[in-house]
Coordinates of C-alpha atoms in Angstrom, one line a residue:
M1259 CA -100.1 -4.5 20.0
E1260 CA -103.3 -5.0 17.9
A1261 CA -102.8 -5.7 14.2
V1262 CA -104.7 -3.7 11.6
R1263 CA -107.2 -5.9 9.9
P1264 CA -107.2 -5.7 6.0
S1265 CA -111.0 -5.2 6.0
L1266 CA -110.6 -2.0 8.0
M1267 CA -108.0 -0.4 5.6
P1268 CA -110.4 1.8 3.5
R1269 CA -111.9 3.3 6.6
F1270 CA -108.4 3.6 8.0
L1271 CA -107.2 5.6 5.0
R1272 CA -110.3 7.8 5.0
R1273 CA -109.5 8.7 8.5
A1274 CA -106.1 9.7 7.4
R1275 CA -107.4 12.1 4.8
R1276 CA -109.7 13.7 7.3
R1277 CA -106.8 14.2 9.7
L1278 CA -104.5 15.5 7.1
R1279 CA -107.0 18.2 6.2
G1280 CA -106.2 19.6 9.6
L1281 CA -108.9 18.1 11.8
I1282 CA -106.5 17.2 14.6
A1283 CA -104.5 19.3 17.0
P1284 CA -100.9 20.2 15.9
L1285 CA -98.2 17.9 17.1
H1286 CA -94.8 19.0 18.5
A1287 CA -92.8 16.6 16.4
A1288 CA -91.9 17.0 12.7
V1289 CA -91.4 14.5 9.9
V1290 CA -89.3 15.3 6.8
Y1291 CA -90.0 13.5 3.6
H1292 CA -89.9 13.9 -0.2
E1293 CA -91.5 11.6 -2.8
G1294 CA -88.1 11.5 -4.4
Y1295 CA -87.0 9.2 -1.5
D1296 CA -89.1 6.5 -3.1
V1297 CA -86.6 5.6 -5.8
A1298 CA -85.1 2.1 -6.6
V1299 CA -81.3 2.0 -6.0
P1300 CA -79.4 -0.2 -8.4
G1301 CA -77.7 -3.1 -6.7
V1302 CA -79.3 -2.5 -3.3
P1303 CA -81.9 -5.0 -2.1
D1304 CA -83.9 -2.4 -0.3
D1305 CA -87.6 -1.5 -0.5
P1306 CA -87.8 1.6 -2.7
L1307 CA -91.1 2.4 -1.2
R1308 CA -89.9 2.1 2.4
A1309 CA -90.3 5.8 3.2
G1310 CA -93.6 6.2 1.4
R1311 CA -95.1 3.1 3.2
I1312 CA -94.1 4.5 6.6
L1313 CA -95.5 7.9 5.7
A1314 CA -98.8 6.4 4.6
F1315 CA -99.0 4.3 7.7
L1316 CA -98.4 7.3 10.1
A1317 CA -100.8 9.4 8.2
A1318 CA -103.5 6.7 8.3
E1319 CA -103.1 6.5 12.0
G1320 CA -103.6 10.3 12.3
L1321 CA -100.1 10.9 13.5
L1322 CA -99.3 13.6 10.9
D1323 CA -100.9 16.9 9.9
R1324 CA -100.0 19.7 7.6
R1325 CA -98.0 21.4 10.3
T1326 CA -96.0 18.2 11.0
L1327 CA -94.8 17.3 7.6
F1328 CA -91.9 19.1 6.0
L1329 CA -90.5 18.7 2.4
A1330 CA -86.8 17.8 2.0
R1331 CA -84.6 19.7 -0.3
P1332 CA -81.4 18.5 -1.9
A1333 CA -78.2 19.3 0.0
S1334 CA -76.2 22.0 -1.7
L1335 CA -72.7 21.4 -3.0
K1336 CA -71.5 24.0 -0.5
S1337 CA -72.8 22.0 2.4
L1338 CA -71.4 18.7 1.0
A1339 CA -68.0 20.4 0.6
R1340 CA -67.9 21.1 4.4
V1341 CA -67.7 17.4 4.9
H1342 CA -66.1 15.9 1.8
R1343 CA -62.9 16.7 0.0
A1344 CA -63.1 18.3 -3.4
G1345 CA -61.3 15.4 -5.1
Y1346 CA -63.8 12.9 -3.8
L1347 CA -66.8 15.0 -4.9
D1348 CA -65.2 15.3 -8.4
R1349 CA -64.7 11.5 -8.6
L1350 CA -68.4 10.9 -8.0
R1351 CA -69.1 11.7 -11.7
D1352 CA -67.2 8.5 -12.5
P1353 CA -69.5 5.4 -12.5
R1354 CA -66.5 3.3 -11.3
E1355 CA -66.4 5.3 -8.1
L1356 CA -70.1 4.8 -7.4
S1357 CA -69.8 1.1 -8.4
H1358 CA -67.2 0.7 -5.7
I1359 CA -69.4 2.4 -3.1
M1360 CA -72.6 0.5 -4.0
G1361 CA -70.9 -2.9 -4.4
S1362 CA -72.3 -3.5 -7.9
E1363 CA -72.0 -2.0 -11.3
V1364 CA -73.4 1.5 -11.7
R1365 CA -73.9 2.6 -15.3
A1366 CA -73.3 6.1 -16.5
D1367 CA -77.1 6.7 -17.0
Q1368 CA -77.6 5.9 -13.3
V1369 CA -75.1 8.3 -11.8
D1370 CA -77.3 11.3 -11.6
R1371 CA -80.2 9.3 -10.1
L1372 CA -78.0 7.9 -7.3
L1373 CA -76.4 11.3 -6.5
D1374 CA -79.7 13.1 -6.6
L1375 CA -81.3 10.6 -4.2
Q1376 CA -78.6 10.8 -1.5
R1377 CA -78.3 14.6 -1.9
L1378 CA -82.0 14.8 -1.3
E1379 CA -81.9 12.5 1.8
T1380 CA -78.9 14.4 3.1
G1381 CA -80.8 17.6 2.7
G1382 CA -83.6 15.9 4.7
T1383 CA -81.3 15.2 7.6
K1384 CA -80.1 18.8 7.6
L1385 CA -83.6 20.1 7.7
A1386 CA -84.6 17.6 10.4
T1387 CA -81.6 18.8 12.5
H1388 CA -82.5 22.4 12.0
L1389 CA -86.1 21.8 13.1
A1390 CA -85.0 19.8 16.1
L1391 CA -82.7 22.5 17.4
G1392 CA -85.1 25.3 16.6
R1393 CA -88.1 23.6 18.3
R1394 CA -86.1 21.6 20.9
S1395 CA -88.2 18.7 19.7
L1396 CA -88.3 15.3 18.1
T1397 CA -87.8 15.3 14.3
I1398 CA -87.8 12.3 11.9
N1399 CA -86.2 12.1 8.5
L1400 CA -87.7 9.2 6.6
G1401 CA -84.3 8.5 5.0
G1402 CA -80.7 9.2 5.7
G1403 CA -78.2 7.5 8.0
F1404 CA -75.3 7.2 5.5
H1405 CA -72.8 6.5 8.2
H1406 CA -70.0 4.7 6.1
A1407 CA -69.2 7.8 4.0
R1408 CA -65.9 9.4 5.0
A1409 CA -64.4 12.7 4.0
D1410 CA -62.5 11.2 1.1
Q1411 CA -64.4 8.1 0.2
G1412 CA -67.8 6.3 0.3
A1413 CA -68.6 2.7 1.2
G1414 CA -71.5 0.4 2.0
F1415 CA -74.1 2.1 -0.1
C1416 CA -73.2 5.5 1.5
I1417 CA -72.1 8.3 -0.8
F1418 CA -72.5 11.4 1.4
N1419 CA -72.4 11.5 5.2
D1420 CA -75.7 13.2 6.0
V1421 CA -75.1 13.2 9.7
A1422 CA -71.8 15.1 9.4
A1423 CA -73.4 17.5 6.8
A1424 CA -76.2 18.3 9.3
I1425 CA -73.9 18.9 12.2
L1426 CA -71.6 21.1 10.3
E1427 CA -74.5 23.0 8.8
A1428 CA -75.9 23.6 12.3
R1429 CA -72.5 25.0 13.3
S1430 CA -72.4 27.3 10.4
R1431 CA -75.7 28.7 11.7
G1432 CA -74.3 29.4 15.1
F1433 CA -74.9 26.1 17.0
R1434 CA -72.0 25.5 19.4
G1435 CA -73.4 22.6 21.5
R1436 CA -72.2 19.1 21.9
V1437 CA -73.7 16.3 19.8
L1438 CA -74.2 12.6 20.6
V1439 CA -74.6 10.3 17.5
V1440 CA -76.3 7.1 18.6
D1441 CA -75.8 4.6 15.8
L1442 CA -77.7 1.3 16.2
D1443 CA -77.5 0.1 12.6
L1444 CA -76.1 -3.4 12.4
H1445 CA -72.9 -2.1 10.9
D1446 CA -70.2 0.1 12.5
G1447 CA -70.6 3.9 12.0
D1448 CA -67.0 4.1 10.9
G1449 CA -67.5 7.0 8.5
T1450 CA -69.1 9.4 11.0
R1451 CA -66.5 8.5 13.6
S1452 CA -63.7 9.1 11.1
I1453 CA -65.0 12.6 10.2
F1454 CA -65.2 13.7 13.8
R1455 CA -62.2 11.7 15.2
H1456 CA -60.5 14.9 16.4
D1457 CA -63.7 16.7 17.6
P1458 CA -64.4 16.3 21.3
D1459 CA -67.8 17.9 20.9
V1460 CA -69.2 15.1 18.7
H1461 CA -69.4 11.7 20.5
T1462 CA -70.1 8.7 18.3
F1463 CA -71.7 5.8 20.0
S1464 CA -72.2 2.6 17.9
I1465 CA -73.4 -0.9 18.8
H1466 CA -72.7 -3.2 15.8
A1467 CA -71.6 -6.7 14.8
R1468 CA -67.9 -5.9 14.2
D1469 CA -65.6 -2.9 14.0
W1470 CA -64.9 -1.7 10.5
D1471 CA -61.5 -0.1 11.4
D1472 CA -59.2 0.3 14.4
A1473 CA -58.8 4.1 14.2
E1474 CA -59.3 5.9 17.5
A1475 CA -61.4 9.0 18.0
V1476 CA -61.3 11.5 20.9
A1477 CA -65.0 11.0 21.7
D1478 CA -66.1 7.5 20.7
T1479 CA -67.8 4.4 22.2
R1480 CA -67.8 1.2 20.2
V1481 CA -69.7 -1.9 21.3
P1482 CA -69.0 -4.8 18.9
L1483 CA -71.3 -7.8 19.7
G1484 CA -70.3 -10.3 17.0
E1485 CA -72.7 -12.6 15.1
K1486 CA -76.2 -14.0 15.8
V1487 CA -77.1 -11.6 18.5
G1488 CA -80.6 -11.9 20.1
D1489 CA -82.9 -9.6 22.1
A1490 CA -81.5 -10.3 25.5
T1491 CA -77.8 -9.8 24.7
Y1492 CA -78.5 -6.7 22.7
L1493 CA -80.8 -5.0 25.1
D1494 CA -78.5 -5.7 28.0
A1495 CA -75.6 -4.1 26.1
L1496 CA -77.7 -1.1 25.3
S1497 CA -78.8 -0.5 28.8
R1498 CA -75.3 -0.9 30.2
T1499 CA -73.5 1.4 27.8
L1500 CA -75.8 4.2 26.5
P1501 CA -77.0 5.8 29.7
P1502 CA -73.5 6.5 31.1
V1503 CA -72.3 7.7 27.7
L1504 CA -75.2 10.2 27.6
E1505 CA -74.3 11.5 31.0
Q1506 CA -70.6 11.8 30.1
A1507 CA -71.2 13.4 26.7
S1508 CA -73.8 15.8 28.1
P1509 CA -75.1 16.7 24.6
Q1510 CA -77.4 19.5 23.4
L1511 CA -78.5 17.4 20.4
V1512 CA -78.9 13.6 19.8
I1513 CA -79.0 12.1 16.3
Y1514 CA -80.3 8.5 16.3
L1515 CA -79.6 6.1 13.4
A1516 CA -82.4 3.6 14.1
G1517 CA -81.3 1.0 11.6
V1518 CA -83.5 -2.1 11.4
D1519 CA -81.0 -4.4 9.6
V1520 CA -80.6 -5.9 13.1
A1521 CA -83.9 -7.7 12.6
Q1522 CA -84.0 -11.5 12.3
D1523 CA -85.5 -11.4 8.9
D1524 CA -83.2 -8.8 7.3
P1525 CA -81.8 -10.4 4.1
L1526 CA -78.3 -8.8 4.7
G1527 CA -77.9 -9.4 8.4
D1528 CA -77.4 -12.4 10.7
W1529 CA -78.7 -11.0 14.0
R1530 CA -81.8 -12.4 15.6
L1531 CA -83.7 -9.5 17.0
T1532 CA -87.4 -10.0 17.0
A1533 CA -89.9 -7.2 16.2
A1534 CA -90.5 -6.8 20.0
G1535 CA -86.8 -6.6 20.6
V1536 CA -86.2 -3.9 17.9
L1537 CA -89.2 -1.9 19.3
E1538 CA -87.9 -2.2 22.8
R1539 CA -84.4 -1.0 21.7
D1540 CA -86.0 2.1 20.1
R1541 CA -88.3 2.7 23.0
R1542 CA -85.3 2.8 25.4
V1543 CA -83.4 5.3 23.3
W1544 CA -86.5 7.5 22.8
K1545 CA -87.4 7.4 26.5
L1546 CA -83.8 8.1 27.7
V1547 CA -83.3 11.1 25.3
R1548 CA -86.7 12.6 25.1
Q1549 CA -88.6 11.7 28.3
E1550 CA -85.7 11.6 30.8
H1551 CA -83.3 14.2 29.4
R1552 CA -85.7 16.2 27.2
L1553 CA -83.1 16.7 24.5
P1554 CA -83.7 17.5 20.8
L1555 CA -83.7 14.2 19.0
V1556 CA -83.3 13.6 15.2
I1557 CA -84.2 10.1 14.1
L1558 CA -82.9 8.6 10.8
L1559 CA -84.0 5.4 9.2
A1560 CA -80.5 4.1 8.3
G1561 CA -80.1 0.4 7.3
G1562 CA -83.0 -2.0 6.7
Y1563 CA -83.5 -4.2 3.6
G1564 CA -86.2 -6.2 2.0
P1565 CA -90.0 -5.6 1.8
Y1566 CA -90.7 -5.8 5.5
S1567 CA -88.1 -3.4 6.9
W1568 CA -90.6 -0.5 6.9
R1569 CA -92.8 -2.2 9.5
Y1570 CA -90.0 -2.1 12.2
S1571 CA -89.5 1.6 11.6
G1572 CA -93.2 2.2 11.5
R1573 CA -93.8 0.7 14.9
F1574 CA -91.2 2.8 16.5
L1575 CA -92.2 6.1 14.8
S1576 CA -95.8 5.5 15.7
L1577 CA -94.7 5.3 19.4
A1578 CA -92.4 8.4 19.1
L1579 CA -95.2 10.5 17.5
D1580 CA -98.1 9.2 19.7
G1581 CA -96.0 9.4 22.9
R1582 CA -97.9 6.6 24.6
R1583 CA -98.2 3.5 22.5
A1584 CA -96.9 1.8 19.4
V1585 CA -99.3 0.8 16.6
E1586 CA -98.8 -2.5 14.8
P1587 CA -98.5 -1.7 11.1
P1588 CA -100.5 -3.7 8.6
S1589 CA -98.6 -6.2 6.5
T1590 CA -96.7 -5.2 3.4
E1591 CA -99.1 -7.3 1.4
V1592 CA -102.1 -5.4 2.8
M1593 CA -100.5 -2.0 2.3
T1594 CA -99.6 -2.8 -1.3
L1595 CA -103.1 -4.2 -2.1
E1596 CA -104.9 -1.2 -0.6
R1597 CA -102.6 1.2 -2.4
Y1598 CA -103.5 -0.3 -5.8
R1599 CA -107.2 -0.7 -4.8
L1600 CA -107.4 3.1 -4.2
I1601 CA -105.7 3.7 -7.5
T1602 CA -108.1 1.4 -9.4
T1603 CA -111.2 2.7 -7.8
V1604 CA -110.7 6.1 -9.4
I1605 CA -110.2 4.7 -12.8
D1606 CA -113.2 4.4 -15.0
P1607 CA -113.8 0.8 -15.9
R1608 CA -114.2 1.8 -19.6
E1609 CA -110.5 2.9 -19.5
L1610 CA -109.5 -0.6 -18.4
S1611 CA -111.6 -2.6 -20.9
G1612 CA -112.3 -0.2 -23.7
G1613 CA -116.0 -1.1 -23.4
S1614 CA -119.1 0.7 -22.3
G1615 CA -118.6 -0.1 -18.6
D1616 CA -118.3 -3.0 -16.3
D1617 CA -120.4 -5.3 -18.6
F1618 CA -117.6 -7.2 -20.5
A1619 CA -119.0 -5.7 -23.7
L1620 CA -117.5 -7.2 -26.9
Q1621 CA -116.6 -5.1 -29.9
E1622 CA -116.9 -6.2 -33.5
E1623 CA -113.1 -6.8 -33.7
D1624 CA -113.3 -9.2 -30.8
L1625 CA -115.6 -11.6 -32.8
Y1626 CA -114.0 -12.3 -36.2
L1627 CA -110.6 -12.6 -37.9
P1628 CA -111.0 -11.0 -41.3
G1629 CA -111.4 -13.7 -44.0
W1630 CA -111.7 -16.6 -41.4
G1631 CA -114.8 -16.0 -39.5
M1632 CA -113.0 -17.2 -36.3
M1633 CA -113.4 -15.6 -32.9
R1634 CA -110.2 -14.0 -31.6
E1635 CA -109.5 -12.4 -28.3
T1636 CA -108.2 -8.8 -28.1
R1637 CA -108.5 -8.4 -24.3
F1638 CA -106.3 -9.8 -21.6
L1639 CA -108.3 -12.3 -19.6
G1640 CA -111.2 -11.3 -21.7
Y1641 CA -111.5 -7.8 -20.2
Y1642 CA -108.3 -5.7 -20.0
T1643 CA -107.0 -3.7 -23.0
K1644 CA -103.3 -3.1 -23.3
H1645 CA -104.0 0.6 -22.7
G1646 CA -106.0 -0.3 -19.5
I1647 CA -103.1 -2.4 -18.1
E1648 CA -100.6 0.3 -18.9
L1649 CA -102.8 2.9 -17.2
V1650 CA -102.9 0.9 -13.9
L1651 CA -99.2 0.2 -14.0
E1652 CA -98.4 3.9 -14.7
R1653 CA -100.7 5.4 -12.1
G1654 CA -99.5 2.8 -9.5
G1655 CA -95.8 3.8 -10.1
F1656 CA -94.9 0.3 -11.3
L1657 CA -93.4 1.5 -14.5
D1658 CA -91.7 4.4 -12.9
R1659 CA -89.9 2.0 -10.6
L1660 CA -88.6 0.1 -13.6
R1661 CA -87.5 3.4 -15.1
D1662 CA -85.7 4.2 -11.8
L1663 CA -83.6 1.0 -12.6
G1664 CA -82.7 2.5 -16.0
F1665 CA -85.2 0.7 -18.2
E1666 CA -87.7 1.9 -20.8
P1667 CA -90.5 -0.5 -20.0
A1668 CA -92.6 -1.7 -23.0
L1669 CA -95.7 -3.9 -22.6
E1670 CA -96.5 -6.9 -24.8
L1671 CA -99.6 -9.1 -24.6
Q1672 CA -99.9 -12.6 -26.1
L1673 CA -103.5 -13.8 -26.3
D1674 CA -103.3 -16.6 -28.9
D1675 CA -101.8 -19.4 -26.7
P1676 CA -104.2 -22.1 -25.6
G1677 CA -102.2 -22.5 -22.4
G1678 CA -103.2 -19.0 -21.2
H1679 CA -102.8 -15.3 -21.8
A1680 CA -99.3 -13.9 -21.4
L1681 CA -98.2 -10.4 -20.3
R1682 CA -94.6 -9.4 -20.8
I1683 CA -92.8 -6.2 -19.8
W1684 CA -89.6 -5.7 -21.6
G1685 CA -86.8 -3.4 -20.6
D1686 CA -86.8 -1.4 -23.9
P1687 CA -89.1 -1.1 -26.9
R1688 CA -86.8 -3.5 -28.9
Q1689 CA -87.6 -6.3 -26.5
R1690 CA -84.0 -7.2 -25.7
E1691 CA -84.3 -7.5 -21.9
L1692 CA -87.2 -9.4 -20.4
L1693 CA -88.2 -8.0 -17.0
V1694 CA -91.6 -9.5 -16.2
E1695 CA -93.5 -12.4 -17.7
V1696 CA -96.8 -13.8 -16.4
R1697 CA -99.0 -16.4 -18.0
L1698 CA -102.5 -16.7 -16.6
S1699 CA -105.5 -18.9 -17.2
R1700 CA -109.0 -19.5 -15.7
D1701 CA -109.0 -22.7 -13.6
R1702 CA -112.0 -24.8 -12.5
R1703 CA -110.0 -27.9 -11.8
T1704 CA -107.8 -27.2 -8.8
V1705 CA -110.7 -26.7 -6.3
E1706 CA -114.2 -28.1 -7.2
G1707 CA -116.8 -25.4 -7.2
L1708 CA -114.3 -22.5 -7.5
E1709 CA -113.1 -20.6 -10.6
L1710 CA -109.6 -19.4 -9.9
L1711 CA -107.0 -17.3 -11.8
S1712 CA -104.2 -19.7 -12.2
I1713 CA -100.6 -18.4 -12.4
E1714 CA -99.1 -20.8 -14.9
W1715 CA -95.8 -18.9 -15.0
L1716 CA -94.3 -15.9 -13.3
L1717 CA -90.9 -14.4 -14.0
M1718 CA -89.5 -11.2 -12.5
Q1719 CA -85.9 -10.3 -13.0
N1720 CA -83.4 -7.5 -13.4
P1721 CA -81.0 -8.7 -16.2
R1722 CA -78.7 -5.7 -15.6
A1723 CA -78.1 -6.4 -11.9
A1724 CA -75.5 -8.8 -10.6
F1725 CA -75.4 -11.2 -7.7
S1726 CA -72.9 -10.4 -4.9
D1727 CA -71.8 -11.7 -1.6
R1728 CA -74.5 -9.5 0.0
Q1729 CA -77.1 -10.8 -2.4
P1730 CA -76.4 -14.3 -3.6
P1731 CA -78.9 -16.0 -6.0
L1732 CA -82.0 -17.7 -4.7
P1733 CA -82.8 -21.2 -6.0
G1734 CA -83.8 -21.0 -9.6
Q1735 CA -82.7 -17.4 -10.2
R1736 CA -80.6 -16.5 -13.3
H1737 CA -80.7 -12.8 -12.4
P1738 CA -81.6 -10.8 -9.3
G1739 CA -85.3 -10.0 -8.8
L1740 CA -87.0 -6.7 -9.2
G1741 CA -88.4 -6.5 -5.6
M1742 CA -91.9 -6.1 -6.9
A1743 CA -93.5 -9.5 -6.3
H1744 CA -96.0 -7.9 -3.8
D1745 CA -97.1 -5.5 -6.4
V1746 CA -97.8 -8.3 -9.0
I1747 CA -99.8 -10.4 -6.5
A1748 CA -101.8 -7.4 -5.4
L1749 CA -102.7 -6.5 -9.0
L1750 CA -103.7 -10.1 -9.7
I1751 CA -105.9 -10.1 -6.5
L1752 CA -107.6 -7.0 -7.9
A1753 CA -108.1 -8.7 -11.2
C1754 CA -109.8 -11.6 -9.5
E1755 CA -112.2 -9.1 -7.8
R1756 CA -113.0 -7.3 -11.0
L1757 CA -113.5 -10.5 -13.0
H1758 CA -115.5 -12.2 -10.3
L1759 CA -113.0 -15.0 -9.8
D1760 CA -112.6 -16.8 -6.5
G1761 CA -108.9 -16.4 -6.0
L1762 CA -105.4 -17.2 -7.2
A1763 CA -103.9 -20.6 -7.7
W1764 CA -100.3 -21.6 -8.4
V1765 CA -97.7 -24.2 -7.8
P1766 CA -94.7 -22.6 -6.1
S1767 CA -91.5 -23.9 -7.6
H1768 CA -89.4 -22.9 -4.6
Y1769 CA -90.0 -22.1 -0.9
H1770 CA -89.3 -18.4 -1.4
T1771 CA -92.1 -18.1 -4.1
A1772 CA -94.7 -19.1 -1.5
A1773 CA -93.4 -18.0 1.9
P1774 CA -94.1 -14.3 1.7
W1775 CA -97.9 -15.0 1.4
R1776 CA -97.8 -17.9 3.8
D1777 CA -100.5 -16.4 6.1
R1778 CA -103.0 -16.3 3.3
L1779 CA -102.1 -19.3 1.2
V1780 CA -104.0 -22.5 1.6
P1781 CA -102.4 -25.8 0.4
V1782 CA -104.9 -27.9 -1.6
R1783 CA -103.5 -31.2 -0.3
P1784 CA -103.5 -32.1 3.4
E1785 CA -100.0 -33.6 3.2
T1786 CA -98.7 -30.3 1.9
A1787 CA -100.3 -28.4 4.8
A1788 CA -98.7 -30.8 7.2
L1789 CA -95.3 -30.3 5.6
W1790 CA -95.7 -26.5 5.7
H1791 CA -96.5 -26.6 9.5
A1792 CA -93.2 -28.5 10.0
L1793 CA -91.3 -26.0 7.9
D1794 CA -92.9 -23.1 9.9
R1795 CA -91.5 -24.6 13.1
L1796 CA -88.1 -25.3 11.6
F1797 CA -87.6 -21.9 10.1
D1798 CA -89.1 -19.8 12.8
G1799 CA -87.1 -16.6 12.9
V1800 CA -85.2 -17.5 9.7
S1801 CA -85.1 -15.3 6.6
V1802 CA -87.0 -16.6 3.7
A1803 CA -83.9 -16.5 1.6
A1804 CA -81.9 -18.6 4.0
A1805 CA -84.7 -21.1 4.3
S1806 CA -85.1 -21.5 0.6
R1807 CA -81.4 -22.0 0.1
A1808 CA -81.3 -24.6 2.8
L1809 CA -84.1 -26.6 1.2
A1810 CA -82.5 -26.4 -2.2
A1811 CA -79.1 -27.4 -0.8
G1812 CA -80.5 -30.5 0.8
E1813 CA -79.7 -29.3 4.3
V1814 CA -83.1 -30.1 5.7
V1815 CA -83.4 -33.7 6.5
D1816 CA -86.2 -36.0 7.7
E1817 CA -85.1 -37.2 11.1
A1818 CA -86.9 -40.5 10.7
T1819 CA -85.0 -41.5 7.5
G1820 CA -82.0 -39.1 7.5
A1821 CA -82.8 -38.4 3.8
P1822 CA -82.7 -34.8 2.6
L1823 CA -86.1 -33.1 2.2
R1824 CA -86.2 -30.8 -0.8
W1825 CA -89.0 -28.4 -1.6
Q1826 CA -92.0 -30.2 -3.0
P1827 CA -94.1 -28.1 -5.5
A1828 CA -97.8 -28.5 -4.9
P1829 CA -100.9 -26.4 -5.6
V1830 CA -101.9 -23.6 -3.3
V1831 CA -104.8 -21.2 -3.3
L1832 CA -105.0 -17.5 -2.2
P1833 CA -108.7 -17.0 -1.5
V1834 CA -110.4 -13.8 -2.6
S1835 CA -114.1 -14.3 -2.8
A1836 CA -116.4 -15.2 0.1
A1837 CA -116.9 -18.7 -1.5
A1838 CA -113.1 -19.2 -1.6
E1839 CA -112.7 -18.0 2.0
A1840 CA -115.4 -20.5 3.1
W1841 CA -113.5 -23.3 1.4
A1842 CA -110.2 -22.1 2.9
A1843 CA -111.8 -22.1 6.4
K1844 CA -112.8 -25.7 6.0
A1845 CA -109.4 -26.6 4.5
R1846 CA -107.6 -25.1 7.5
A1847 CA -109.8 -27.0 9.9
R1848 CA -109.4 -30.4 8.2
P1849 CA -107.4 -33.2 10.0
L1850 CA -103.8 -33.4 8.8
P1851 CA -101.5 -36.4 8.5
P1852 CA -98.6 -36.4 11.1
P1853 CA -96.0 -33.8 10.0
P1854 CA -92.5 -35.1 9.4
R1855 CA -89.8 -34.4 12.0
L1856 CA -87.3 -32.2 10.3
A1857 CA -83.8 -31.1 11.2
W1858 CA -81.6 -28.4 9.6
R1859 CA -78.0 -29.6 9.1
P1860 CA -76.3 -26.8 7.3
A1861 CA -73.1 -27.5 5.5
G1862 CA -71.6 -24.1 6.5
K1863 CA -72.7 -21.1 8.5
R1864 CA -76.3 -21.2 9.6
E1865 CA -77.9 -18.0 8.5
G1866 CA -80.3 -16.0 10.7
V1867 CA -81.5 -18.8 13.0
S1868 CA -83.3 -17.6 16.1

């Protein structure tokens, strides 16, 4: 599969707009989505833009048109009552009930947002099922898969069982056929199995790490595979078990939970499936159901956490919609950068700077302090007004994502510190909870001949969130993060472009503050580059979180000395300008000292090693 080059993205997105205007032939498949899917969920380390990123990617590849895309509507209470008991639905107004389901505290002001989100995605699954049956086609809901919810309780981030709601809704409309639920999320589909345990016409098939209960069902296949499962074991189990189940169940509808928390870099999983392995899993299900048996198929996203989960789903859905090949999605970094680039290109520069254009014009108030005759700065980095920054953050949805977490974001600029300009985003106008703090300066010292934007300090945290067994702290964290680091780096890259700076420079304090941008970062020192190459080999297929914790815990050792190797902060550069790219090319080609021979000797369980 050929990767999409970042330099092609603007043309790539223009092609999408042309095709979305109806310049391509209608497709037989349907995709269900709502912008309300893109909401941050308290306590869940997912990507709130997962659905939106997938939609943008599919649209940019010309795989959607007006007749393909359908708008989800919230599931009615009547449809939810077909699945869930009245007492349980009543208890959902209690934050303690939702806190139990979500595994972390849910405040009273977050209850409606959580319920609205899962009602909307449940409505999306109902609509997708209705379309699949009516068209006898493939339909995709860019959400859903809440398979842990039972009739009388929720669990594992699942409040409403959307699969059950969709099946029972279809029956209320006259559907009498058999249904096969293929659940390939990492976790057992226990809730769906429980709801249909006495129903011979709904067969639940689940491949997962371990069973969540021992209850029997009249039409049920469970395939627990244990921990640290790789491609070969998984695909063999799928090929041995699913085809005979499909023949035996003889369904008139298949609902596929295409969870990607099976991937090797998922922060909540410990399986070792590669991107190629996940795609092959999905291809086999799609081929068996659609090409060999020509059955209506509903695809749900189900589990998948962290900023890269959307790419696994995107690959498969591009194959399912194209019918011939899968398209390699661009990186999360590229998608985020291009999204903000499109937003900023339609903003008048005068709105950003308060000046007369893109000429860095100074106003009288920039020049003197009354009574002192001293120059003072009133613009961030000498260009941006507070209003201009708020405008970009507002239009880019950055502030809305903080509001989704229950905050009232308030911006503060500090421009009088000789160490650099600081930008802070507080959680409320009284400045009681600090969410984001970044301190920046212009830097001509790190690389001779380049002027860089130096990140002197960057803090992103959610002081209202709590760590858990699912989400333990990363080294150096006092609070869980916001999941918005890609947005901040993208905005800083765009600032470099606008201010004619050559790139970003910083000294990563921990492995996880550098690894997400590893492909673009260039260590300034050759010995740092040699060490990074050694760490790349050691942590191949390992989640960034697990690798960072291993380094901080002293579990990585130098085989020559037996001494623990801890993370060594050193300057790195993310090139932006042509001059910086030229320097980076030379730096990558320079001879390096011999890299150390490293070994990982974990004190306990070894997470996510492939």
